[in-house]
mmCIF file of C-alpha atoms in Angstrom:
data_model
loop_
_atom_site.group_PDB
_atom_site.id
_atom_site.type_symbol
_atom_site.label_atom_id
_atom_site.label_comp_id
_atom_site.label_asym_id
_atom_site.label_seq_id
_atom_site.Cartn_x
_atom_site.Cartn_y
_atom_site.Cartn_z
ATOM 1 C CA UNK A 10 -34.574 -26.166 104.673
ATOM 2 C CA UNK A 11 -32.603 -29.370 104.183
ATOM 3 C CA UNK A 12 -32.690 -30.808 100.662
ATOM 4 C CA UNK A 13 -31.664 -34.315 99.569
ATOM 5 C CA UNK A 14 -31.889 -34.254 95.752
ATOM 6 C CA UNK A 15 -31.099 -37.401 93.818
ATOM 7 C CA UNK A 16 -28.213 -36.235 91.647
ATOM 8 C CA UNK A 17 -28.966 -38.629 88.817
ATOM 9 C CA UNK A 18 -31.896 -39.533 86.593
ATOM 10 C CA UNK A 19 -34.859 -40.783 88.606
ATOM 11 C CA UNK A 20 -38.383 -41.754 87.568
ATOM 12 C CA UNK A 21 -39.766 -38.236 88.247
ATOM 13 C CA UNK A 22 -36.815 -35.821 88.503
ATOM 14 C CA UNK A 23 -33.428 -35.610 86.836
ATOM 15 C CA UNK A 24 -31.068 -33.457 88.901
ATOM 16 C CA UNK A 25 -27.504 -32.687 87.942
ATOM 17 C CA UNK A 26 -24.677 -31.080 89.904
ATOM 18 C CA UNK A 27 -22.438 -29.022 87.619
ATOM 19 C CA UNK A 28 -18.856 -30.205 87.261
ATOM 20 C CA UNK A 29 -17.609 -27.189 89.253
ATOM 21 C CA UNK A 30 -20.163 -27.863 92.035
ATOM 22 C CA UNK A 31 -21.614 -24.351 91.774
ATOM 23 C CA UNK A 32 -25.037 -25.188 90.303
ATOM 24 C CA UNK A 33 -27.785 -27.794 90.486
ATOM 25 C CA UNK A 34 -30.069 -28.226 87.479
ATOM 26 C CA UNK A 35 -33.504 -29.707 88.202
ATOM 27 C CA UNK A 36 -35.639 -31.108 85.360
ATOM 28 C CA UNK A 37 -38.654 -33.360 85.094
ATOM 29 C CA UNK A 38 -37.523 -36.684 83.623
ATOM 30 C CA UNK A 39 -40.549 -36.551 81.292
ATOM 31 C CA UNK A 40 -39.155 -33.250 79.908
ATOM 32 C CA UNK A 41 -42.470 -31.584 80.747
ATOM 33 C CA UNK A 42 -42.621 -27.908 81.627
ATOM 34 C CA UNK A 43 -42.068 -26.803 85.209
ATOM 35 C CA UNK A 44 -44.007 -23.800 86.427
ATOM 36 C CA UNK A 45 -41.558 -20.962 87.023
ATOM 37 C CA UNK A 46 -41.677 -19.753 90.575
ATOM 38 C CA UNK A 47 -41.347 -16.031 91.102
ATOM 39 C CA UNK A 48 -39.180 -16.514 94.134
ATOM 40 C CA UNK A 49 -38.005 -19.415 96.250
ATOM 41 C CA UNK A 50 -36.216 -17.400 98.948
ATOM 42 C CA UNK A 51 -35.298 -20.402 101.062
ATOM 43 C CA UNK A 52 -31.648 -21.376 101.173
ATOM 44 C CA UNK A 53 -31.353 -25.141 100.935
ATOM 45 C CA UNK A 54 -28.757 -26.999 102.997
ATOM 46 C CA UNK A 55 -28.040 -29.652 100.400
ATOM 47 C CA UNK A 56 -26.936 -33.275 100.674
ATOM 48 C CA UNK A 57 -26.701 -34.916 97.276
ATOM 49 C CA UNK A 58 -28.089 -38.448 96.988
ATOM 50 C CA UNK A 59 -25.761 -40.663 94.974
ATOM 51 C CA UNK A 60 -25.494 -44.321 94.141
ATOM 52 C CA UNK A 61 -21.986 -45.724 94.441
ATOM 53 C CA UNK A 62 -20.642 -48.271 91.911
ATOM 54 C CA UNK A 63 -22.166 -51.087 93.994
ATOM 55 C CA UNK A 64 -25.585 -49.417 94.044
ATOM 56 C CA UNK A 65 -25.387 -48.315 97.685
ATOM 57 C CA UNK A 66 -27.077 -45.006 98.558
ATOM 58 C CA UNK A 67 -24.679 -42.295 99.696
ATOM 59 C CA UNK A 68 -25.362 -38.719 100.824
ATOM 60 C CA UNK A 69 -22.721 -36.050 100.402
ATOM 61 C CA UNK A 70 -22.892 -32.469 101.700
ATOM 62 C CA UNK A 71 -22.531 -30.195 98.655
ATOM 63 C CA UNK A 72 -23.252 -26.768 100.206
ATOM 64 C CA UNK A 73 -26.100 -24.312 100.538
ATOM 65 C CA UNK A 74 -28.046 -23.529 97.370
ATOM 66 C CA UNK A 75 -30.568 -20.835 96.431
ATOM 67 C CA UNK A 76 -33.002 -20.707 93.506
ATOM 68 C CA UNK A 77 -31.840 -18.609 90.530
ATOM 69 C CA UNK A 78 -35.009 -17.322 88.871
ATOM 70 C CA UNK A 79 -33.130 -15.508 86.100
ATOM 71 C CA UNK A 80 -31.256 -18.626 84.951
ATOM 72 C CA UNK A 81 -34.274 -20.955 85.216
ATOM 73 C CA UNK A 82 -36.459 -21.782 82.221
ATOM 74 C CA UNK A 83 -39.829 -23.429 81.703
ATOM 75 C CA UNK A 84 -38.130 -26.856 81.620
ATOM 76 C CA UNK A 85 -35.331 -26.414 84.145
ATOM 77 C CA UNK A 86 -34.896 -24.900 87.618
ATOM 78 C CA UNK A 87 -31.412 -23.680 88.469
ATOM 79 C CA UNK A 88 -29.994 -23.424 91.979
ATOM 80 C CA UNK A 89 -26.680 -21.686 92.721
ATOM 81 C CA UNK A 90 -24.332 -22.504 95.571
ATOM 82 C CA UNK A 91 -24.193 -19.615 98.042
ATOM 83 C CA UNK A 92 -22.108 -21.288 100.776
ATOM 84 C CA UNK A 93 -19.687 -24.180 101.087
ATOM 85 C CA UNK A 94 -20.116 -24.493 104.866
ATOM 86 C CA UNK A 95 -23.188 -24.527 107.102
ATOM 87 C CA UNK A 96 -23.275 -23.314 110.696
ATOM 88 C CA UNK A 97 -25.353 -25.937 112.526
ATOM 89 C CA UNK A 98 -25.401 -24.117 115.877
ATOM 90 C CA UNK A 99 -28.863 -22.572 115.270
ATOM 91 C CA UNK A 100 -30.290 -26.071 114.751
ATOM 92 C CA UNK A 101 -28.887 -27.682 117.904
ATOM 93 C CA UNK A 102 -31.374 -28.024 120.740
ATOM 94 C CA UNK A 103 -29.696 -27.977 124.124
ATOM 95 C CA UNK A 104 -31.339 -29.648 127.150
#
């Protein structure tokens, strides 16, 4: 799965990349509860969505992340980086 989280406060979600780049914290901007998921076994190839100082949208590859059920709470989902590189060969379709 490819994931493009907005890594800033948005109208629905507020996502934050930790300062060491090892974790992404996902919260509802309304601070409402999020249903805990027993398992989200999909590794997410992640490109963070940023706004530069001029307001231009930028995407930056930040790694592969997996859901951490143990660290997540009823108001926050936590994803941990499991890889800093992604092998794209399985996704390339040759003629």
